[in-house]
CSV table of C-alpha atoms and ligand atoms in Angstrom, one decimal:
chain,number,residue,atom,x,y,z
A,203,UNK,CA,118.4,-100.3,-32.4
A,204,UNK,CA,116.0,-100.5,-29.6
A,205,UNK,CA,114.0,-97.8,-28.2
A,206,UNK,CA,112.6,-97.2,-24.7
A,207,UNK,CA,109.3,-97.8,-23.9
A,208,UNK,CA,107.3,-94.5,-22.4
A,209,UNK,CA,106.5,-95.4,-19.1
A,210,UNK,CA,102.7,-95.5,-18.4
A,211,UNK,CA,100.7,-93.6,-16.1
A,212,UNK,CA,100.0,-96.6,-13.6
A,213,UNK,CA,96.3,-95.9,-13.5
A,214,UNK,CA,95.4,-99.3,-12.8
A,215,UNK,CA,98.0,-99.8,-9.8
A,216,UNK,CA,96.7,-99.6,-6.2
A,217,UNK,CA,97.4,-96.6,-4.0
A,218,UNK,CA,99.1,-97.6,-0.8
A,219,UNK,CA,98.9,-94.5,1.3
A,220,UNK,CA,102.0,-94.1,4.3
A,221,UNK,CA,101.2,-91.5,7.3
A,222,UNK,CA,104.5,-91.0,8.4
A,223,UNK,CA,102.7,-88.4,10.9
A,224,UNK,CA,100.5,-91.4,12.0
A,225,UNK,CA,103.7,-92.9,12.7
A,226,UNK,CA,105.5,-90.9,14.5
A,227,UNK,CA,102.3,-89.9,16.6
A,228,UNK,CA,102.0,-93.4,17.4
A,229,UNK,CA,105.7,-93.7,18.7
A,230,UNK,CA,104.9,-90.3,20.5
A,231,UNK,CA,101.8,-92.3,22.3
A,232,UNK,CA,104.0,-95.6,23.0
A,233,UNK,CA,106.8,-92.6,24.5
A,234,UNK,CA,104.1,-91.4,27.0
A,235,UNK,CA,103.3,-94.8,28.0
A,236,UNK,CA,106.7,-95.2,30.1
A,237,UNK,CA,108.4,-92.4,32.3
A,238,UNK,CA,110.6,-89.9,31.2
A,239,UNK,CA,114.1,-92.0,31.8
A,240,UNK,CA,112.6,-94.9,29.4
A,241,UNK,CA,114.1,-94.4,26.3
A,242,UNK,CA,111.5,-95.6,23.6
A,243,UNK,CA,113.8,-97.0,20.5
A,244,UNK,CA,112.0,-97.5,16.9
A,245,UNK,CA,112.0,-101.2,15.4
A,246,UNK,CA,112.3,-100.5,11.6
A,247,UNK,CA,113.3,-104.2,10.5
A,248,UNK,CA,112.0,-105.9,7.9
A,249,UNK,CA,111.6,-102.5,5.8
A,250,UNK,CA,109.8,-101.0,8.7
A,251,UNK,CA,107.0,-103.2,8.5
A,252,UNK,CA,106.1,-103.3,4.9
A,253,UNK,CA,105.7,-99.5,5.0
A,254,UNK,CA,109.0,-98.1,3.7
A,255,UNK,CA,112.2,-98.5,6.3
A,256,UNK,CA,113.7,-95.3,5.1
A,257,UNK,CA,110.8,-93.2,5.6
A,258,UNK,CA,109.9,-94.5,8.7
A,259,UNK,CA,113.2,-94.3,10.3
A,260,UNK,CA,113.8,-90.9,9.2
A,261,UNK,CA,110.4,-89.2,10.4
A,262,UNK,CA,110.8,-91.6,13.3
A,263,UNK,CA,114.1,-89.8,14.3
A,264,UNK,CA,112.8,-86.4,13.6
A,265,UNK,CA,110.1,-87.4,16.1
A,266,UNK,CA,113.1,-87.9,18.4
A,267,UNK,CA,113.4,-91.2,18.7
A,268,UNK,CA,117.5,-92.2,19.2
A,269,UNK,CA,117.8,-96.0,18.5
A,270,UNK,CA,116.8,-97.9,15.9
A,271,UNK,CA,116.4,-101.8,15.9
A,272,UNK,CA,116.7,-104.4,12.9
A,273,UNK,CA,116.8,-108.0,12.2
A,274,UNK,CA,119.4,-107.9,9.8
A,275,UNK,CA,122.9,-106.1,9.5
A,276,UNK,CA,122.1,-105.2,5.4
A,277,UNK,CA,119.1,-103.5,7.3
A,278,UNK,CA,121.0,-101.8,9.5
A,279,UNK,CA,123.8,-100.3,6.7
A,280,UNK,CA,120.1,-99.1,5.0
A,281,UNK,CA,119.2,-97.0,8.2
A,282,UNK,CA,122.7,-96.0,9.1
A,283,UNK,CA,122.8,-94.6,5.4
A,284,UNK,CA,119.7,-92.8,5.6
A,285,UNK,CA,120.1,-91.2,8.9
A,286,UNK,CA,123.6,-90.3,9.1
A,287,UNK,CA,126.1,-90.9,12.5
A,288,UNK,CA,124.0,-90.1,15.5
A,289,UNK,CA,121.5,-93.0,16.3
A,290,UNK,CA,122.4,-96.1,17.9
A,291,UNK,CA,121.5,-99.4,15.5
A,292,UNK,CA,121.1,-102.6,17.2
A,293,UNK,CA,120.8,-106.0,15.2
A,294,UNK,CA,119.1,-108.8,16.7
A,295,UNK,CA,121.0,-111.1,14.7
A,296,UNK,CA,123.9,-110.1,16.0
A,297,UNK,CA,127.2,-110.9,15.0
A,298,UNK,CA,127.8,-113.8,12.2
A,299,UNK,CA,130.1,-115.2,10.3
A,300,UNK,CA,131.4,-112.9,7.4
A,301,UNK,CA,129.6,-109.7,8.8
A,302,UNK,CA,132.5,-108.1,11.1
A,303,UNK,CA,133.2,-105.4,8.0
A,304,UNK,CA,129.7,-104.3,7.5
A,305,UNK,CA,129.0,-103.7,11.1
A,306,UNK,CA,132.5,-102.0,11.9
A,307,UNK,CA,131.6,-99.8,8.7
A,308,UNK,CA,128.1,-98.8,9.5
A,309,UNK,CA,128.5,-98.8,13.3
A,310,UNK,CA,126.2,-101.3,13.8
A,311,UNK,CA,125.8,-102.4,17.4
A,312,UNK,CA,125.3,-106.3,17.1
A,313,UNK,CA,123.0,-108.6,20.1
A,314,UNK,CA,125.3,-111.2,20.7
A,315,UNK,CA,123.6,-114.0,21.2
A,316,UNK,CA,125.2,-117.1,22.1
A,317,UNK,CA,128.9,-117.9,23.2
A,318,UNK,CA,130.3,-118.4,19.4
A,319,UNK,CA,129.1,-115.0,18.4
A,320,UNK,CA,130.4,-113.6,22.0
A,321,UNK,CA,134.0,-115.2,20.1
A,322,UNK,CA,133.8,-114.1,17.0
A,323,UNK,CA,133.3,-110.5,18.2
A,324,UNK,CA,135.8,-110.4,20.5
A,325,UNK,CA,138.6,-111.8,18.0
A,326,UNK,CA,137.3,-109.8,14.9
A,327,UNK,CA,136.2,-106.2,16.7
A,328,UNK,CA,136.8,-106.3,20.0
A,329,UNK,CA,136.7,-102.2,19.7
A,330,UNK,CA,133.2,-102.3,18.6
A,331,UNK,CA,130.4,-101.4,21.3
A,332,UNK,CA,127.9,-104.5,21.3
A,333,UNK,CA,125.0,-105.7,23.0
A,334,UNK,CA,123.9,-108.6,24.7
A,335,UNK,CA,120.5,-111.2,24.4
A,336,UNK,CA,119.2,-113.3,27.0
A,337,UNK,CA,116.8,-115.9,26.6
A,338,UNK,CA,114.1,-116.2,29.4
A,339,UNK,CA,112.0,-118.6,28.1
A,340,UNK,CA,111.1,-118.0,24.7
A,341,UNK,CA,114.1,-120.2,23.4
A,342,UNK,CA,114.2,-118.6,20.2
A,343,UNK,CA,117.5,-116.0,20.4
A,344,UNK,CA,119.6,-115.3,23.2
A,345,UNK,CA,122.3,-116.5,26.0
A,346,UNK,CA,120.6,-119.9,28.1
A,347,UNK,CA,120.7,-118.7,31.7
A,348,UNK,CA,123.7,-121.4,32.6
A,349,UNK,CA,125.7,-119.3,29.0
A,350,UNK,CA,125.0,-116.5,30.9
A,351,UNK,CA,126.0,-117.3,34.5
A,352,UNK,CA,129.1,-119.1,33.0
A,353,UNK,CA,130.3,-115.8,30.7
A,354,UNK,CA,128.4,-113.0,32.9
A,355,UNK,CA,131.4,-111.7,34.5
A,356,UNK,CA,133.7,-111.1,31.1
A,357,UNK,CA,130.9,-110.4,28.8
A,358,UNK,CA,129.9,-107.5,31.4
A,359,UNK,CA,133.1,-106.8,31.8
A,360,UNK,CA,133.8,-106.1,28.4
A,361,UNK,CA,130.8,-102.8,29.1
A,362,UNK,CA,127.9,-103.9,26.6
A,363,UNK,CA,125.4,-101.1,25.6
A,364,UNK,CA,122.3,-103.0,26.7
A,365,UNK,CA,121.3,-106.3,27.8
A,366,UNK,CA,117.7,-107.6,26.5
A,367,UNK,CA,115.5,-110.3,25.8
A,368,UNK,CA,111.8,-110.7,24.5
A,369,UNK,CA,108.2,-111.9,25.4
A,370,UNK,CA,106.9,-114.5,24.1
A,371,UNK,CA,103.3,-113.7,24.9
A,372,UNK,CA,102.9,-110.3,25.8
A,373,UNK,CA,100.1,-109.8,23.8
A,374,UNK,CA,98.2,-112.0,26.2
A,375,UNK,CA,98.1,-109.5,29.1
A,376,UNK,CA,97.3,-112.4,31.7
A,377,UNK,CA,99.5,-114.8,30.3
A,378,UNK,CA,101.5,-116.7,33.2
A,379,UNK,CA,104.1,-116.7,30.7
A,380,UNK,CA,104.9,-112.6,31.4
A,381,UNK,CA,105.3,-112.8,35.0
A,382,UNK,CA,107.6,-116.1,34.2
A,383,UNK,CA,110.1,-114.0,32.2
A,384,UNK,CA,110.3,-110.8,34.0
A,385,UNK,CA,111.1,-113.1,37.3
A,386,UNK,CA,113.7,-114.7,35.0
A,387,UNK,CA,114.5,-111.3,33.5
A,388,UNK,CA,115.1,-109.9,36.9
A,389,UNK,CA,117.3,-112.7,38.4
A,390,UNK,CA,119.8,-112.6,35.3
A,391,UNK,CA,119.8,-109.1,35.6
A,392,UNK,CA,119.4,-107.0,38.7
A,393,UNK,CA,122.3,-105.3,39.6
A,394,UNK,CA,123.8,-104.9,36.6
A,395,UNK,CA,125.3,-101.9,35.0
A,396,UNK,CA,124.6,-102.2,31.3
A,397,UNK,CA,121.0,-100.5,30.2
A,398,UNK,CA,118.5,-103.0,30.3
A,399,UNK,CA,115.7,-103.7,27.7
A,400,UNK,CA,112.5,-106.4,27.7
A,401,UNK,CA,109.3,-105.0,26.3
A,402,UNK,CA,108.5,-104.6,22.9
A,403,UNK,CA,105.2,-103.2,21.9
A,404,UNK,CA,103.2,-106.0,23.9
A,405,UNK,CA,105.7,-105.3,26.6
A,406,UNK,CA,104.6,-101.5,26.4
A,407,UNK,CA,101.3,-101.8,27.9
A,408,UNK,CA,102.0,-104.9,30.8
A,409,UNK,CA,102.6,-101.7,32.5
A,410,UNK,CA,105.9,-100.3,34.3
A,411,UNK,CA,107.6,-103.1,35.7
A,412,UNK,CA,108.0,-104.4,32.0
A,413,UNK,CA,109.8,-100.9,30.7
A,414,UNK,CA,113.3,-101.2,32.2
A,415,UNK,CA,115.1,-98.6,30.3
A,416,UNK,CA,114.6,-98.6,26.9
A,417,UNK,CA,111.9,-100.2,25.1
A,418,UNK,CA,111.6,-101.7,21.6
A,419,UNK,CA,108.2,-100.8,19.8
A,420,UNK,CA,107.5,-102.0,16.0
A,421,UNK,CA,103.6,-103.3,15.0
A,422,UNK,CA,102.4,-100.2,17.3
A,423,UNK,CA,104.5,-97.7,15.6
A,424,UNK,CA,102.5,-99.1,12.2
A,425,UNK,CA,99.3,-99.1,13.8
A,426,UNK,CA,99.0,-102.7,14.5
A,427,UNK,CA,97.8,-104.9,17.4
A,428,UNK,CA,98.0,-105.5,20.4
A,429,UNK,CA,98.2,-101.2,20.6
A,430,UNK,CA,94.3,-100.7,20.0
A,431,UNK,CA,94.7,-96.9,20.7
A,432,UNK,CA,97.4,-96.8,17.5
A,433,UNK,CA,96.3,-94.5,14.7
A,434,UNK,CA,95.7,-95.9,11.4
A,435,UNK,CA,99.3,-95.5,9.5
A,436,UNK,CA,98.0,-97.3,6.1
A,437,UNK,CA,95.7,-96.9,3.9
A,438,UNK,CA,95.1,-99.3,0.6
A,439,UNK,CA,93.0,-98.1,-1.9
A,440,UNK,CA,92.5,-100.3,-5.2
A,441,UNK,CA,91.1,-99.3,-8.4
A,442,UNK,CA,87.7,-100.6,-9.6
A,443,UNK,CA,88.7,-102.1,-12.9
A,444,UNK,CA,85.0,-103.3,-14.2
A,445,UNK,CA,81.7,-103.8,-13.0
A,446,UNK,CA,79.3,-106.8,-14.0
A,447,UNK,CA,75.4,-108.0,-12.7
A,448,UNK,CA,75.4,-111.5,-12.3
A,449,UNK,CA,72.3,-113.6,-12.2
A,450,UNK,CA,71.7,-116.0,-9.6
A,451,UNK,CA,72.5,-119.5,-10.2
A,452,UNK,CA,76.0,-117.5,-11.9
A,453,UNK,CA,79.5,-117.9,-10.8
A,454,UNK,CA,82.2,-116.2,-9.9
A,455,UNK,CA,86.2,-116.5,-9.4
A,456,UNK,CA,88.1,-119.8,-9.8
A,457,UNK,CA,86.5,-123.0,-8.7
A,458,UNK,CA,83.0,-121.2,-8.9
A,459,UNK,CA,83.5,-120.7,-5.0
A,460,UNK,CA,80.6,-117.8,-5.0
A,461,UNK,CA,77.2,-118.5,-6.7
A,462,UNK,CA,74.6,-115.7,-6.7
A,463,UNK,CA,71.2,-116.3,-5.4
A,464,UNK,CA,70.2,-113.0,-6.4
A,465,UNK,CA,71.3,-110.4,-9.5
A,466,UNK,CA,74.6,-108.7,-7.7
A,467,UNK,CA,76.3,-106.4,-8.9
A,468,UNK,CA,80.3,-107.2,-8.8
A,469,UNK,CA,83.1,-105.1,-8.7
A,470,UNK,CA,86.8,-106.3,-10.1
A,471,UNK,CA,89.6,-104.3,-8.4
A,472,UNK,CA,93.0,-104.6,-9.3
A,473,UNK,CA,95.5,-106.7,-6.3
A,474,UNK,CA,95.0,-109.9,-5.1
A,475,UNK,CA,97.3,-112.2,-3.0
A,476,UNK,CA,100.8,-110.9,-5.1
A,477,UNK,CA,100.3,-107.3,-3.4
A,478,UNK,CA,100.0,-109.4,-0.1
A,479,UNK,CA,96.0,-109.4,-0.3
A,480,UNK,CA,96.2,-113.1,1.0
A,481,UNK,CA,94.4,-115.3,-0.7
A,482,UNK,CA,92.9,-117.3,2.8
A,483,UNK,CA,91.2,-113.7,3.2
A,484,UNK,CA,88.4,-114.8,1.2
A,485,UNK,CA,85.8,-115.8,2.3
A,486,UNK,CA,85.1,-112.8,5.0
A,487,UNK,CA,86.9,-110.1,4.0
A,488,UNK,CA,85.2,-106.9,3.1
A,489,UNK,CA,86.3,-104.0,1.7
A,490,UNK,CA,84.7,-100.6,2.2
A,491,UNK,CA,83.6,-97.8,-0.3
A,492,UNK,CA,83.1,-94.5,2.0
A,493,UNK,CA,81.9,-96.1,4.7
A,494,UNK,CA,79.9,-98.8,3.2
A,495,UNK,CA,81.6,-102.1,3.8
A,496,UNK,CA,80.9,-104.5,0.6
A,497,UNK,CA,81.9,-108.1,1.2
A,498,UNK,CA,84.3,-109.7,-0.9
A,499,UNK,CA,83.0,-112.8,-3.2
A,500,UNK,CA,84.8,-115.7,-4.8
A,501,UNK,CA,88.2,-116.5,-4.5
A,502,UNK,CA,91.2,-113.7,-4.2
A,503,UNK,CA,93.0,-114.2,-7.7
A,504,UNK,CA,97.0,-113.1,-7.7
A,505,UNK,CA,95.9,-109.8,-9.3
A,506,UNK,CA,92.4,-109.6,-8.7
A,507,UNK,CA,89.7,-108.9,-5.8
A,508,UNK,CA,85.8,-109.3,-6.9
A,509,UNK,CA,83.3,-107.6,-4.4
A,510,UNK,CA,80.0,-107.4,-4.3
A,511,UNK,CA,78.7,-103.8,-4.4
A,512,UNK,CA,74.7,-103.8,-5.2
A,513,UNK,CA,74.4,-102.1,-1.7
A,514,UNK,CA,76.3,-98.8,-3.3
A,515,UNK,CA,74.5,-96.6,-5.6
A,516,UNK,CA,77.2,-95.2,-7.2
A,517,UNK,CA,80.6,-97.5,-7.6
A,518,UNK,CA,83.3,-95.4,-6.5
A,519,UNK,CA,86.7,-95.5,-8.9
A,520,UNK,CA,88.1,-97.0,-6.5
A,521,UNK,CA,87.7,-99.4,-3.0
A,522,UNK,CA,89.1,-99.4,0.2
A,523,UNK,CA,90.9,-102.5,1.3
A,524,UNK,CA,92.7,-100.8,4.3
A,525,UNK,CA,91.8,-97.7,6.1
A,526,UNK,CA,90.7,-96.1,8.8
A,527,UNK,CA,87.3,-98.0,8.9
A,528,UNK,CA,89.2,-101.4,8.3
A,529,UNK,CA,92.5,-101.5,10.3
A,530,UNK,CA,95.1,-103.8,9.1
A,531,UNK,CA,94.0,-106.4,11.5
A,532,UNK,CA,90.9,-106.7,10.3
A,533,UNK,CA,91.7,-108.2,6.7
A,534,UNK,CA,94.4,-110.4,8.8
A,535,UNK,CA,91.4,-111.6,11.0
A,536,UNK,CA,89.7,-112.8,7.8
A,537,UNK,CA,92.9,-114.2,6.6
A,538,UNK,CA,93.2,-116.4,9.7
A,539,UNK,CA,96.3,-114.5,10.6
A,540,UNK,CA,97.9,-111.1,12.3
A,541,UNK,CA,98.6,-107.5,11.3
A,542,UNK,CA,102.2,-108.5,11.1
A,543,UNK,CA,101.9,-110.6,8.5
A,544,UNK,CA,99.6,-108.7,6.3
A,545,UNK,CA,101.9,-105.6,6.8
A,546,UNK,CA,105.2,-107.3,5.9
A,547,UNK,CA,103.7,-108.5,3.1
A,548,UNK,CA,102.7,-105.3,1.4
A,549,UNK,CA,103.7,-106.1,-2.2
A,550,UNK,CA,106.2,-104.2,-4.3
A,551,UNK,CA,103.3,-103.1,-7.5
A,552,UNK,CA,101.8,-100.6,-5.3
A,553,UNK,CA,102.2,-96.5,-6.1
A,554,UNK,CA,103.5,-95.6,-3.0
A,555,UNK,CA,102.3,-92.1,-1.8
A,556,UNK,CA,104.1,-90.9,1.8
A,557,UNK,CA,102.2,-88.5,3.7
A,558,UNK,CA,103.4,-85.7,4.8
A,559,UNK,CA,105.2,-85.0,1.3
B,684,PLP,C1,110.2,-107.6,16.2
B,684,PLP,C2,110.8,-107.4,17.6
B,684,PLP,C3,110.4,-106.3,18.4
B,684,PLP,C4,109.3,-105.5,18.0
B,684,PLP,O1,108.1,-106.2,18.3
B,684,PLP,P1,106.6,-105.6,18.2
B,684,PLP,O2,105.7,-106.7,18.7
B,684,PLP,O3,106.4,-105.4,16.7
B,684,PLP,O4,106.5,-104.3,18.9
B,684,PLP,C5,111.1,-106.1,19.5
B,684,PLP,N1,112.1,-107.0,19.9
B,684,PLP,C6,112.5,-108.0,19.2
B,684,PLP,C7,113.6,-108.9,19.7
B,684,PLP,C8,111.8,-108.3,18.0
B,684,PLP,O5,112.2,-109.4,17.3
């Protein structure tokens, strides 16, 4: 016979604090950005970021936002599950192979994106209300312009929802490469019927001529770059698991990588590169305790961060690695990479607390 363990308290698991107000006041901000007639959608794919997809959507559409966007049609069955009949869900994907069921089922509204997908959707649900995706230059998803010229008149024809397509560099505000794809943008588009849709968070704040009518916001909404006005929506705080002085000439972390010069005082906390802590974070990173920042020293270990804290006087239970002090981007900076990243990465060991409860 075999008996259940009891399930332990989790004392010595991180705390990865969610501020669904944060990110629905963050949405709200992006909303003001454009005019009224701008519909501001939510991008929720890839679990919203790292930070929960079903949380996020639902506050989100509380907050009043009406379409939701994902990568994936198993994403979108998640959100259409969680937030009932109402909202429109686009998937970027769009239409593939083996998927007709689960978007007829859920509703889904697929981005075609090429001519096969424009086939397959018109033999397997030609009842179901679609969207299409034009590339203008980023050559990643999306009708070529001759596609488009070629199938224009039947694809509009058959009365998509919206026609789109994305920057590729819109978080470089003077990049030639904007200008380059709204004329592009433009000249597949003008005069259309269908709703029109180009700017994603980046797209946000080129300003006006980028909104169209519907715009697709995701890092923002999470408190991400490029929106430097977002509010905070994370915060990480990890348990201080032991403290140690070392004495110069000492070591610390595989490969020695750190060696005192003086006695330091080290703190142990418990995530490393498994909870998405990456390990290229170190060295640089800091973490902060109130709001003194402690640097990290040695190599990030898969379950384990060691910081030097001789500047505290007291060593708090437990440090932050994300916060209002030290925005996601900040620990991506050190990493080498972006907010993005570091968000969608978020591992699955930490206790999840979602504010407000
Ligand atoms: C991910 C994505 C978005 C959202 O982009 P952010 O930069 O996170 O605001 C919008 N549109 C498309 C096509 C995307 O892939």
């Amino acid at each position: 016979m075999h008996t259940l363990c009891p399930t332990p308290s989790n004392m010595g698991a991180a705390h990865l604090t969610i501020d669904l107000d944060a990110v629905c006041s963050n949405w709200r901000a992006l909303d003001a950005l454009s005019n009224h007639e701008v519909e501001t959608a939510a991008v929720v794919k890839a679990d919203a970021y790292g930070i929960g997809a079903a949380q996020a959507a639902k506050a989100l559409a509380k907050a009043g936002a009406k379409s939701f966007f994902v990568a994936l049609v198993e994403e979108g069955v998640t959100i259409r599950n969680v937030l009932g009949n109402q909202p429109d869900i686009y998937v970027f994907s769009g239409h593939m192979d083996g998927e007709t069921d689960a978007l007829v089922s859920a509703r889904l509204i697929p981005l075609l994106n090429a001519p096969d997908q424009m086939s397959r959707h018109a033999a397997n649900a030609p009842n179901l209300s679609f969207g299409v995706q034009l590339d203008t230059g980023m050559n990643r998803l999306g009708f070529e312009p001759s596609e488009w010229n070629d199938r224009k008149f039947e694809l509009l024809n058959a009365g998509p929802l919206l026609v789109m397509s994305h920057l590729a560099c819109a978080d470089e505000p003077g990049h030639p490469m904007n200008v380059q794809q709204l004329d592009a943008f433009r000249g597949m588009t003008d005069g259309i019927a269908p709703r029109r849709s180009l700017a994603a968070t980046g797209g946000i704040l080129l300003g006006s001529e980028y909104h169209f009518d519907l715009t697709r916001p995701g890092v923002g909404l999470y408190g991400g770059q490029p929106f430097g006005e977002a509010r905070p929506a994370i915060r990480l705080d990890v348990p201080v698991i032991q403290t140690r002085t070392v004495q110069p000439g000492e070591t610390v972390g595989y490969g020695n990588a750190w060696t005192a010069t003086a006695p330091t005082k080290v703190a142990t906390i418990s995530a490393g590169y498994a909870d998405g802590l990456l390990r290229a974070a170190a060295p640089g990173a800091v973490v902060f305790a109130g709001n003194t920042p402690c640097p990290v020293v040695g190599r990030i270990s898969m379950d384990l961060i060691t910081v030097d804290v001789s500047g505290l006087h007291n060593v708090p239970a437990s440090l932050q690695v994300i916060g209002p002090d030290l925005p996601v981007d900040a620990f991506a900076e050190a990493a080498g990479t972006i907010g993005y990243e570091i968000l969608t990465s978020l591992g699955a060991r930490y206790e999840r607390v979602y504010l407000p409860q």
